[in-house]
Amino acid sequence: MARDIPLSNGSLLVNFDQSYQLRDLYWPHVGQENHTAGHPFHFGLWVDGQFHWVDEEGWQREMEYDHDTLVSRVTLHPPGLPLWLACEDVVDFHENLYLRKIVVNNPSDRDRDVRLFFAQDFHIRGSELGDSAYYESERQAVFHYKGKRWFMINTARERPEGPTIGVDQWAVGIKEAAGKEGTWRDAEDGQLSGNAVAQGSVDSCVALHLFAPAGGRATGWYWIAVGEDFSEVTRINRAVREKGPATLLKRTRDYWTLWLARDDDDFGALSEAVCDLYRRSLLILRAQIDNGGAIIAANDFDVTHYARDTYSYMWPRDGALVAAALVEAGYSDITRRFFDFCHQVITDEGYMLHKFNPDGSLASSWHGWYHDGRKELPVQEDETALVLWSLWRHFTRFRDVEFIKPHYRGLIIRAADWLASYRDLATGLPLPSWDLWEERRGVFAWTVAATWAGLQAAANFAAAFGELDLAAHYRSAADEIRAGAEAHLWSIGLGRFACMVSQRQDGGWEASPTVDASVIGLWYFGLFAPDDPRIVATMKDVKDRLWVKASVGGVARYENDAYYQVSQDIANVPGNPWFICTLWLAQWYIAGVKTEADLEPALQILEWTAAHALRSGVMAEQLHPYTGDPLSASPLTWSHATLVLTVREYMTRWANLRKENTGQTKQGG
């Protein structure tokens, strides 16, 4: 089930599914150590002798964020009960604390006693083995721990004199062993057993009792404090008690409102829905970024059902493109940490490996070091090149020379030297590497353009630092790449640029006939102009052959894309629509506009994007071509970054057109 409303402070991240169950809890890094392993934390209520879990059919749910902040706003109407819940969730911006406010609204004409039940199904450090849980009477709270991972669960209810803290019922017990589902089942009669300790594969459930008067409401709170030891989690719990949970919720709401505030944004003719999605995307991007600098691709644990691995890694390519979006939006502190991270993980030889864990260690990979009897570098060359491309964008925006200085030799020059050398001497093109979709190995249009852009960025840096000979060397290598692209990527037979070329046994080159949306790199990274007739012909094929001719629409990655494939009707559904590929088409429209009217096709795609995001604004990797339901990882950080870049490019083009029109008016006057 797709994840929704992610909340984070850069160290602690929580995700929910679309039935409002907490499903992921990452700490101490965003994306590293998921202490739920994707298992649901059940939430239910008992009233008038009836019990309902929130994931049951019949509930009416509205899940979104409060306006322009990382605070959830959720309304829940349980089936057959004359009351409803209004919830707000937050991860405190400073403390490692997850906090939920629950308001029980009772519009009926009689008083009601309501019991709320919260189940915790921890798999600490990703495993249920060796966990412990216990109830402690002094603080009236439940603790889970294993090693240096501690979690304290507590509740409070509002009173006229202030909140009273402590759970009203509790139970800890064994799960996933001897046929036992867990203590959450114990809640369904409205009464927990009170068992106080368990070890091994354990879970817990706590209850909060509220009195909702006729025509009135009752307010309760639930929280999980996270730390390395008992002292740390009890300190956070004490802060909740002393400051009050309402104060912590308000301060975090105010912090994110302040973080998002920008006074100079002119959105032109963009609709409010698109503007809202832009601001929401910035907040979701921040929620997917670790404080140590790693920009994580996605943190939806359910994707493990597809390949037994997650997206919770830092791909340098994804990170560089996200950093470019944040540069355009003005968030230099975040992008600096990302480039610091890249400097830490680049190899001595000057290339980036496949992907990295948030703590900087090398992540899992399916790229091998050996093929056909010889060593083979397990790289995607664009991942190295795009870090340089993005870093130059950062520097041109912020001009922070002192930040660049320590990265100049160890990151920029090291990477550029490798890019310049890792090429075919006969063609000038980059040597074969894995494509950006990580499925094929060869020489790809996207990678060629990215490598060209990375070398141009390095040449710009070298020239800025006065090393003109080095700058000339990089530009010469870039020129050879462009010549190779002209000679080998352009296919007269296809009438467009090929997405990939590979060398035949006879030494000649063969162009792939597959239409692939990633050819946009040829113009987006500056190798060719967006209005070059060859680019126009190429983009026309992308639009005509990759647009999904089903109810949802959108652009597929490439023809007959098998990843999460839904339809075999390839002529009409070449693949599932991806947000990034659809937005690439909008970016091309924006790049080529001459008048304000020319922006209309891009505006339509931006409206399509806003219409197909979840109510919360969350965008998945791809969509079901017939239903529009999210598929694969959700949210996908790259999807939100591409939306941000597209909106920023629209804003820039809109402003330039307005200036041009103003200038023409003055000349005519």
XYZ file of C-alpha atoms in Angstrom:
669
model
C 0.000 0.000 0.000
C 1.431 3.366 -1.064
C 2.896 5.527 1.662
C 1.383 8.898 2.485
C 2.026 12.029 4.588
C 5.718 11.463 5.443
C 6.880 13.462 8.465
C 10.524 14.019 9.362
C 13.088 16.206 11.093
C 16.043 14.829 9.101
C 16.840 12.105 11.661
C 13.448 10.597 12.499
C 11.036 9.807 9.649
C 7.586 8.260 9.901
C 5.309 7.188 7.039
C 1.660 6.192 6.980
C -0.283 4.020 4.586
C -3.495 5.173 2.964
C -5.612 3.822 5.811
C -3.673 6.006 8.317
C -1.647 3.263 9.911
C 1.917 4.185 10.804
C 4.008 1.848 8.633
C 7.625 3.061 8.682
C 9.737 4.566 11.440
C 13.325 5.364 10.437
C 15.983 6.500 12.894
C 18.742 7.655 13.405
C 18.949 8.341 9.660
C 16.242 9.116 7.170
C 16.134 5.851 5.250
C 18.335 3.771 7.518
C 17.099 1.445 10.256
C 13.396 1.017 9.702
C 12.191 -0.110 13.121
C 8.847 -1.364 11.804
C 10.123 -3.353 8.787
C 6.916 -2.131 7.142
C 4.562 -3.694 9.700
C 1.480 -1.637 10.610
C 1.014 0.116 13.926
C -2.720 -0.475 14.334
C -4.981 2.330 15.548
C -8.541 1.688 16.698
C -11.353 2.804 18.969
C -13.937 1.235 21.229
C -17.232 2.984 21.932
C -20.699 1.743 22.877
C -19.424 -1.824 22.927
C -18.240 -1.619 19.314
C -14.614 -1.854 18.203
C -13.147 -0.699 14.900
C -9.572 -0.686 13.559
C -8.864 2.232 11.268
C -7.817 -0.006 8.350
C -11.211 -1.753 8.191
C -13.586 -1.147 5.309
C -16.281 1.449 5.822
C -14.156 4.228 7.311
C -14.268 7.604 5.610
C -10.759 9.092 5.622
C -9.382 12.415 4.507
C -5.590 12.494 4.744
C -3.652 15.632 3.906
C -1.219 18.139 5.351
C -2.031 21.340 7.117
C -1.351 24.232 4.774
C 2.339 24.824 4.001
C 3.757 22.807 6.883
C 4.882 19.283 7.812
C 1.886 18.649 10.078
C -0.780 16.196 9.013
C -4.500 16.931 8.986
C -6.580 13.770 9.058
C -10.314 13.306 9.563
C -11.765 9.872 10.280
C -15.414 8.800 10.307
C -15.785 5.256 11.692
C -18.568 3.106 10.242
C -21.865 3.066 12.123
C -20.772 5.382 14.946
C -22.158 8.903 15.579
C -18.752 10.523 16.136
C -15.651 11.440 14.175
C -11.961 12.014 14.826
C -9.738 14.914 13.827
C -6.028 14.045 14.043
C -2.800 15.950 13.621
C 0.588 14.234 13.410
C 4.036 15.732 13.645
C 7.680 14.825 14.046
C 9.129 17.523 16.250
C 11.576 19.670 14.296
C 14.194 19.480 17.089
C 13.557 16.421 19.256
C 13.304 12.825 18.038
C 9.650 12.723 18.919
C 6.607 11.563 16.975
C 3.415 13.177 18.325
C -0.273 12.754 17.475
C -3.214 14.891 18.582
C -6.640 13.229 18.497
C -9.869 15.193 18.894
C -12.987 13.056 19.348
C -16.036 14.982 18.139
C -19.385 13.817 19.520
C -22.254 15.608 17.741
C -24.853 13.253 19.233
C -27.233 14.073 22.064
C -25.639 11.840 24.675
C -22.289 11.543 26.426
C -19.851 8.877 25.283
C -16.878 7.113 26.789
C -14.314 6.487 24.080
C -11.261 4.268 24.294
C -8.492 4.769 21.742
C -6.064 1.903 21.181
C -2.549 2.258 19.770
C -0.601 -0.880 18.839
C 3.189 -0.879 18.383
C 4.656 -3.610 16.188
C 8.356 -2.791 16.411
C 11.007 -4.718 14.534
C 13.956 -2.869 15.994
C 16.835 -2.460 13.542
C 14.634 -4.225 11.003
C 14.237 -7.491 12.915
C 11.880 -8.818 15.571
C 14.601 -11.005 17.084
C 15.825 -10.062 20.533
C 13.443 -7.157 21.181
C 12.183 -6.344 24.671
C 9.103 -4.451 25.838
C 7.830 -3.542 29.287
C 5.397 -1.325 31.152
C 6.808 1.060 33.761
C 4.392 2.263 36.430
C 6.305 5.384 37.543
C 5.818 7.059 34.178
C 2.738 5.008 33.224
C 4.370 4.289 29.881
C 5.542 1.384 27.706
C 9.128 0.959 26.530
C 10.575 -1.028 23.631
C 14.326 -1.447 23.265
C 17.171 -3.400 21.748
C 20.750 -2.295 22.268
C 21.056 1.449 21.667
C 17.584 1.790 20.193
C 14.923 2.843 22.689
C 11.284 3.823 22.157
C 8.994 5.204 24.836
C 5.223 5.220 24.220
C 2.944 7.465 26.216
C -0.410 9.245 26.081
C -2.189 12.198 27.639
C -5.685 13.577 27.834
C -6.672 17.235 28.023
C -8.228 18.509 31.256
C -9.269 22.058 32.165
C -6.314 22.198 34.535
C -3.894 20.861 31.894
C -3.038 17.493 30.333
C -2.748 14.394 32.495
C -0.107 11.967 31.289
C -0.001 8.178 31.288
C -1.609 5.260 29.494
C -4.933 3.969 30.840
C -4.385 0.366 29.753
C -1.474 -1.611 28.422
C -0.364 -5.030 27.301
C 2.898 -6.382 25.973
C 3.290 -9.837 24.543
C 4.570 -12.250 21.929
C 3.812 -11.950 18.210
C 4.694 -13.889 15.045
C 5.369 -17.050 17.076
C 3.256 -20.066 18.004
C 0.395 -18.682 15.910
C 0.129 -15.469 17.923
C -0.877 -12.373 15.946
C 0.027 -9.913 18.691
C -1.421 -7.985 21.604
C -3.391 -5.686 19.289
C -5.972 -8.447 19.035
C -6.361 -8.198 22.826
C -7.876 -4.728 22.362
C -10.945 -5.811 20.442
C -13.086 -6.368 23.543
C -12.123 -2.931 24.836
C -9.934 -4.292 27.614
C -6.181 -5.029 27.590
C -4.639 -7.761 29.687
C -2.135 -5.637 31.580
C 0.758 -8.008 30.892
C 3.839 -5.986 31.802
C 6.865 -7.545 30.082
C 7.901 -9.694 27.131
C 11.061 -10.457 25.193
C 11.934 -11.877 21.785
C 9.411 -11.150 19.048
C 7.212 -8.706 20.934
C 4.603 -6.035 20.412
C 2.518 -3.826 22.656
C -0.784 -2.029 22.812
C -1.823 0.938 24.952
C -5.191 2.596 25.529
C -6.248 6.179 26.117
C -9.685 6.773 27.686
C -11.567 9.941 26.794
C -14.944 11.348 27.821
C -16.769 13.114 24.974
C -19.822 15.020 26.230
C -22.979 15.289 24.146
C -22.483 17.893 21.444
C -18.877 18.349 22.550
C -15.387 16.983 22.078
C -12.490 15.397 23.915
C -8.790 15.772 23.124
C -6.041 13.231 23.616
C -2.376 12.847 22.713
C -0.128 9.940 21.792
C 3.620 10.006 21.280
C 6.745 7.946 20.719
C 10.052 9.284 22.057
C 13.145 7.877 20.321
C 16.724 7.724 21.583
C 19.783 5.643 22.299
C 18.960 4.809 25.916
C 16.434 5.070 28.728
C 17.788 8.423 29.824
C 17.308 9.997 26.408
C 13.722 8.879 25.812
C 12.643 9.811 29.331
C 14.234 13.254 28.859
C 12.113 13.753 25.729
C 9.042 12.486 27.577
C 9.773 14.985 30.354
C 9.960 17.769 27.766
C 6.504 16.807 26.512
C 5.170 16.911 30.057
C 6.800 20.215 30.978
C 6.228 22.132 27.735
C 2.906 20.510 26.913
C 2.238 18.564 23.700
C 0.278 21.458 22.199
C 3.343 23.701 22.462
C 5.516 21.161 20.672
C 3.003 20.752 17.876
C 2.675 24.523 17.419
C 6.416 25.170 17.382
C 6.958 22.544 14.695
C 4.112 23.907 12.600
C 5.626 27.390 12.889
C 9.121 26.131 12.044
C 8.076 24.544 8.754
C 5.962 27.540 7.807
C 9.048 29.694 8.326
C 11.272 27.235 6.414
C 8.962 27.349 3.417
C 8.378 31.102 3.357
C 9.782 32.887 0.305
C 8.934 36.492 -0.520
C 10.147 36.629 -4.124
C 8.185 33.866 -5.831
C 6.017 34.990 -8.765
C 4.029 31.993 -9.951
C 2.604 33.761 -12.981
C -0.481 32.040 -14.372
C -0.055 28.823 -12.394
C -3.187 27.593 -10.652
C -3.446 27.442 -6.888
C -3.415 23.646 -7.111
C -0.031 23.668 -8.855
C 1.371 26.303 -6.480
C 0.224 24.236 -3.510
C 1.852 21.134 -4.990
C 5.095 23.060 -5.533
C 5.261 24.142 -1.895
C 4.188 20.715 -0.698
C 6.878 19.120 -2.862
C 9.570 21.220 -1.207
C 8.440 20.010 2.209
C 8.259 16.389 1.066
C 11.753 16.706 -0.417
C 13.047 17.884 2.946
C 11.347 14.959 4.650
C 13.327 12.541 2.434
C 16.745 14.087 3.147
C 18.969 12.965 5.995
C 20.646 15.627 8.115
C 23.985 14.087 7.144
C 23.454 15.100 3.511
C 22.124 11.912 1.904
C 19.172 12.596 -0.388
C 17.142 9.395 -0.272
C 15.285 8.128 -3.344
C 12.210 6.880 -1.456
C 11.309 5.348 1.896
C 8.344 3.125 1.081
C 9.169 -0.276 2.587
C 6.447 -2.061 0.618
C 8.660 -2.048 -2.498
C 10.588 -4.872 -0.809
C 7.763 -7.164 -1.917
C 8.950 -6.668 -5.514
C 12.695 -7.283 -5.221
C 13.448 -7.778 -1.513
C 15.220 -4.440 -1.323
C 14.199 -0.849 -0.775
C 14.700 2.566 -2.389
C 16.100 3.907 0.900
C 19.484 4.762 -0.547
C 21.341 7.759 -1.909
C 21.758 7.421 -5.669
C 24.161 10.209 -6.703
C 22.102 10.862 -9.833
C 18.800 11.224 -7.995
C 20.528 13.288 -5.336
C 22.126 15.611 -7.904
C 18.802 16.247 -9.631
C 17.055 16.855 -6.304
C 19.887 19.177 -5.281
C 19.435 21.095 -8.538
C 15.763 21.615 -7.664
C 16.635 22.824 -4.169
C 19.294 25.150 -5.602
C 16.686 26.757 -7.837
C 14.366 27.108 -4.847
C 17.117 28.716 -2.734
C 17.918 26.024 -0.126
C 21.711 26.193 -0.029
C 22.217 24.661 3.429
C 20.712 21.363 2.303
C 22.616 21.209 -0.972
C 25.931 21.963 0.741
C 25.493 18.936 2.961
C 24.699 16.815 -0.084
C 27.891 17.841 -1.882
C 29.868 17.260 1.316
C 28.421 13.738 1.334
C 29.423 13.183 -2.301
C 32.990 14.248 -1.529
C 33.102 11.703 1.283
C 31.950 8.767 -0.868
C 33.657 9.374 -4.233
C 36.326 6.767 -4.972
C 40.006 7.618 -5.174
C 39.774 6.971 -8.916
C 37.111 9.652 -9.278
C 33.812 7.833 -9.879
C 30.661 7.338 -7.864
C 29.531 3.795 -7.235
C 25.940 2.668 -7.643
C 24.330 3.886 -4.393
C 25.036 4.557 -0.739
C 23.408 4.114 2.633
C 22.487 7.297 4.491
C 25.470 6.843 6.832
C 27.853 6.932 3.841
C 28.563 3.208 3.611
C 28.286 1.426 0.265
C 24.780 0.102 -0.357
C 23.557 -3.082 -2.001
C 24.048 -3.364 -5.752
C 23.258 -5.616 -8.688
C 26.078 -4.120 -10.788
C 28.937 -6.593 -11.031
C 32.700 -6.084 -11.174
C 33.277 -8.940 -13.626
C 31.854 -9.724 -17.061
C 32.954 -11.852 -20.022
C 36.256 -12.757 -18.466
C 37.392 -9.287 -17.477
C 36.969 -6.610 -14.856
C 34.089 -4.206 -15.418
C 33.367 -1.028 -13.490
C 29.918 -1.287 -11.861
C 29.029 2.336 -12.564
C 26.383 4.543 -14.066
C 28.597 7.304 -15.433
C 25.881 9.938 -15.258
C 25.903 9.591 -11.457
C 29.397 11.085 -11.312
C 28.803 13.662 -14.031
C 25.549 15.043 -12.662
C 27.096 15.784 -9.273
C 29.439 18.229 -11.057
C 26.590 19.628 -13.176
C 24.495 20.228 -10.071
C 27.415 21.662 -8.083
C 28.052 24.273 -10.786
C 24.377 25.272 -10.622
C 24.799 25.614 -6.872
C 27.859 27.820 -7.279
C 26.337 30.087 -9.918
C 23.327 30.633 -7.644
C 25.093 31.191 -4.318
C 28.699 32.137 -5.265
C 29.976 30.515 -2.070
C 33.675 30.322 -2.950
C 34.763 29.226 0.502
C 32.388 26.264 0.337
C 33.689 25.217 -3.086
C 37.374 25.577 -2.184
C 37.789 22.311 -0.190
C 35.810 20.404 -2.839
C 37.705 21.726 -5.846
C 40.594 19.258 -5.930
C 39.142 16.214 -4.163
C 35.675 16.175 -5.746
C 35.537 18.339 -8.865
C 38.942 17.705 -10.443
C 39.060 14.080 -9.331
C 35.669 13.363 -10.929
C 36.393 15.377 -14.075
C 39.704 13.621 -14.675
C 37.912 10.284 -14.555
C 35.090 11.486 -16.853
C 37.616 12.759 -19.388
C 39.554 9.483 -19.354
C 36.684 6.986 -19.261
C 35.944 7.332 -22.961
C 36.313 5.444 -26.218
C 39.336 6.877 -28.022
C 37.857 6.207 -31.452
C 34.426 7.795 -30.951
C 35.085 10.209 -28.106
C 31.967 8.872 -26.387
C 31.863 7.628 -22.788
C 32.631 3.948 -22.397
C 29.628 1.662 -21.812
C 28.019 1.871 -18.384
C 24.617 1.149 -16.862
C 21.681 3.334 -17.939
C 19.755 5.611 -15.610
C 16.980 2.979 -15.385
C 19.633 0.479 -14.216
C 18.488 -2.212 -16.614
C 20.854 -2.111 -19.607
C 24.535 -1.563 -20.195
C 25.716 0.435 -23.188
C 26.251 3.987 -24.409
C 23.120 6.004 -23.660
C 22.005 9.418 -24.859
C 21.240 10.490 -21.283
C 24.682 9.439 -20.058
C 26.465 11.043 -23.013
C 24.732 14.365 -22.388
C 25.267 14.184 -18.622
C 28.981 13.456 -19.092
C 29.284 16.390 -21.486
C 27.551 18.620 -18.927
C 29.752 17.372 -16.078
C 32.911 18.158 -18.048
C 31.615 21.610 -18.955
C 30.898 22.260 -15.280
C 34.402 21.126 -14.332
C 35.877 23.380 -17.038
C 33.907 26.294 -15.615
C 35.272 25.599 -12.148
C 38.834 25.206 -13.445
C 38.599 28.497 -15.310
C 37.151 30.212 -12.227
C 40.116 28.959 -10.182
C 42.569 30.133 -12.824
C 43.611 26.724 -14.180
C 43.007 27.568 -17.820
C 44.940 24.641 -19.267
C 42.843 22.240 -17.236
C 39.671 24.006 -18.333
C 40.753 23.673 -21.970
C 41.442 19.953 -21.456
C 37.935 19.340 -20.112
C 36.320 21.405 -22.868
C 38.273 19.489 -25.472
C 36.993 16.200 -24.039
C 33.457 17.627 -24.041
C 33.832 18.676 -27.687
C 34.880 15.143 -28.613
C 31.817 13.783 -26.824
C 29.574 16.137 -28.775
C 31.176 15.082 -32.048
C 30.675 11.442 -31.113
C 27.021 12.100 -30.313
C 26.537 13.802 -33.664
C 28.134 10.867 -35.476
C 26.624 7.928 -33.603
C 23.501 8.900 -31.654
C 21.724 10.631 -34.520
C 20.038 7.968 -36.652
C 19.022 8.868 -40.175
C 17.063 5.654 -40.406
C 15.054 6.370 -37.269
C 14.776 10.070 -38.008
C 15.657 10.882 -34.408
C 18.320 10.479 -31.772
C 18.682 6.949 -30.467
C 18.414 6.370 -26.745
C 21.305 3.878 -26.902
C 24.035 2.658 -29.209
C 26.087 -0.492 -28.864
C 29.112 -1.757 -30.732
C 28.706 -4.769 -33.008
C 31.212 -7.562 -33.379
C 32.429 -6.031 -36.656
C 33.265 -2.767 -34.866
C 30.314 -0.833 -36.228
C 27.659 0.825 -34.105
C 24.001 -0.147 -33.847
C 21.265 2.231 -32.678
C 18.460 0.955 -30.457
C 15.028 1.513 -32.080
C 13.310 1.805 -28.683
C 11.774 5.178 -27.907
C 12.944 6.162 -24.420
C 11.951 9.343 -22.581
C 15.472 9.723 -21.193
C 16.657 11.180 -24.521
C 15.548 14.495 -22.999
C 19.020 14.631 -21.467
C 20.388 15.595 -24.887
C 18.804 19.032 -24.677
C 18.204 19.371 -20.933
C 21.908 19.185 -20.073
C 22.761 21.542 -22.922
C 24.417 19.223 -25.452
C 21.913 20.341 -28.115
C 19.458 23.208 -28.254
C 15.841 22.322 -27.432
C 14.733 23.758 -30.790
C 17.349 21.873 -32.811
C 15.276 20.187 -35.562
C 16.724 16.815 -34.599
C 15.649 17.336 -30.976
C 12.205 18.445 -32.137
C 11.842 15.247 -34.166
C 13.066 13.173 -31.222
C 10.686 14.788 -28.729
C 7.787 14.376 -31.153
C 8.394 10.624 -31.143
C 8.569 10.651 -27.345
C 5.204 12.379 -27.142
C 3.507 10.351 -29.870
C 4.767 6.916 -28.891
C 5.157 7.143 -25.116
C 1.999 9.060 -24.214
C -0.322 6.593 -22.466
C -3.532 6.406 -24.497
C -5.711 5.334 -21.606
C -7.891 7.195 -19.114
C -4.965 8.387 -16.987
C -2.604 9.659 -19.702
C 0.974 10.665 -18.934
C 4.298 9.569 -20.415
C 5.869 6.125 -19.998
C 9.609 5.550 -19.579
C 10.066 3.579 -22.784
C 8.237 1.170 -25.059
C 7.188 -2.107 -23.462
C 8.409 -1.147 -20.000
C 8.024 -4.301 -17.888
C 8.600 -2.711 -14.471
C 5.293 -3.013 -12.551
C 3.702 -3.563 -15.964
C -0.099 -3.562 -15.944
C -1.087 -3.806 -19.615
C 0.132 -5.785 -22.623
C -1.583 -3.328 -24.964
C 1.781 -1.797 -25.856
C 0.452 0.326 -28.708
C -1.781 2.245 -26.311
C -0.018 1.640 -23.001
C 3.730 1.448 -23.733
C 4.319 1.429 -19.980
C 2.907 2.915 -16.835
C 2.928 6.721 -16.742
C 5.756 8.186 -14.672
C 5.556 11.638 -13.154
C 9.156 12.472 -14.062
C 8.787 11.463 -17.711
C 5.551 13.412 -18.090
C 7.114 16.496 -16.528
C 10.142 16.180 -18.833
C 7.762 16.864 -21.710
C 6.524 19.990 -19.906
C 10.125 21.115 -19.402
C 10.761 20.799 -23.123
C 7.684 22.870 -23.911
C 8.889 25.549 -21.483
C 12.400 25.562 -22.947
C 11.060 26.369 -26.398
C 8.376 28.982 -25.721
C 8.397 32.288 -27.562
C 5.142 33.750 -26.232
C 3.007 33.372 -23.124
C 0.515 31.360 -25.188
C 3.253 28.807 -25.885
C 3.259 27.931 -22.181
C -0.201 26.364 -22.372
C 0.913 22.750 -23.101
C 3.269 22.883 -20.116
C 0.503 24.313 -17.935
C -1.759 21.434 -18.933
C 0.874 18.903 -17.856
C 1.387 20.696 -14.554
C -2.371 20.575 -13.970
C -2.333 16.869 -14.872
C 0.397 16.343 -12.282
C -1.527 18.126 -9.537
C -4.670 16.169 -10.396
C -2.903 12.796 -10.140
C -1.005 13.356 -6.898
C -2.611 11.997 -3.746
C -4.862 14.348 -1.781
C -1.860 15.054 0.458
C 0.262 16.057 -2.550
C 2.381 12.897 -2.407
C 3.579 11.677 -5.823
C 4.595 8.088 -6.409
C 7.095 6.852 -8.966
C 4.399 5.766 -11.431
C 0.640 5.420 -11.818
C -1.741 2.653 -12.782
C -2.622 3.540 -16.396
C -6.347 2.839 -15.952
C -7.112 3.789 -12.348
C -4.451 6.386 -11.543
C -3.558 4.569 -8.321
C 0.050 5.000 -7.194
C 2.456 2.227 -8.150
C 5.939 1.397 -6.864
C 7.634 3.686 -4.338
C 5.628 6.531 -2.831
C 6.589 9.280 -2.433
C 9.427 9.228 -4.980
C 11.820 12.061 -4.190
C 12.761 12.439 -7.860
C 9.091 12.984 -8.811
C 8.796 15.909 -6.427
C 12.156 17.355 -7.492
C 11.113 17.284 -11.150
C 7.899 19.107 -10.267
C 9.916 21.768 -8.439
C 12.333 22.161 -11.361
C 9.484 22.389 -13.866
C 7.712 25.082 -11.855
C 10.946 27.057 -11.377
C 11.685 26.860 -15.104
C 8.140 28.016 -15.840
C 8.542 30.927 -13.402
C 11.813 31.992 -15.014
C 10.395 31.823 -18.517
C 7.223 33.666 -17.458
C 9.254 36.457 -15.879
C 11.486 36.770 -18.946
C 8.495 36.959 -21.276
C 6.962 39.674 -19.125
C 10.213 41.662 -19.266
C 10.407 41.237 -23.022
C 6.819 42.376 -23.414
C 7.426 45.351 -21.132
C 10.500 46.315 -23.155
C 8.591 46.097 -26.431
C 5.791 48.228 -24.999
C 8.253 50.921 -23.938
C 9.911 50.906 -27.368
C 6.543 51.123 -29.085
C 5.439 53.938 -26.768
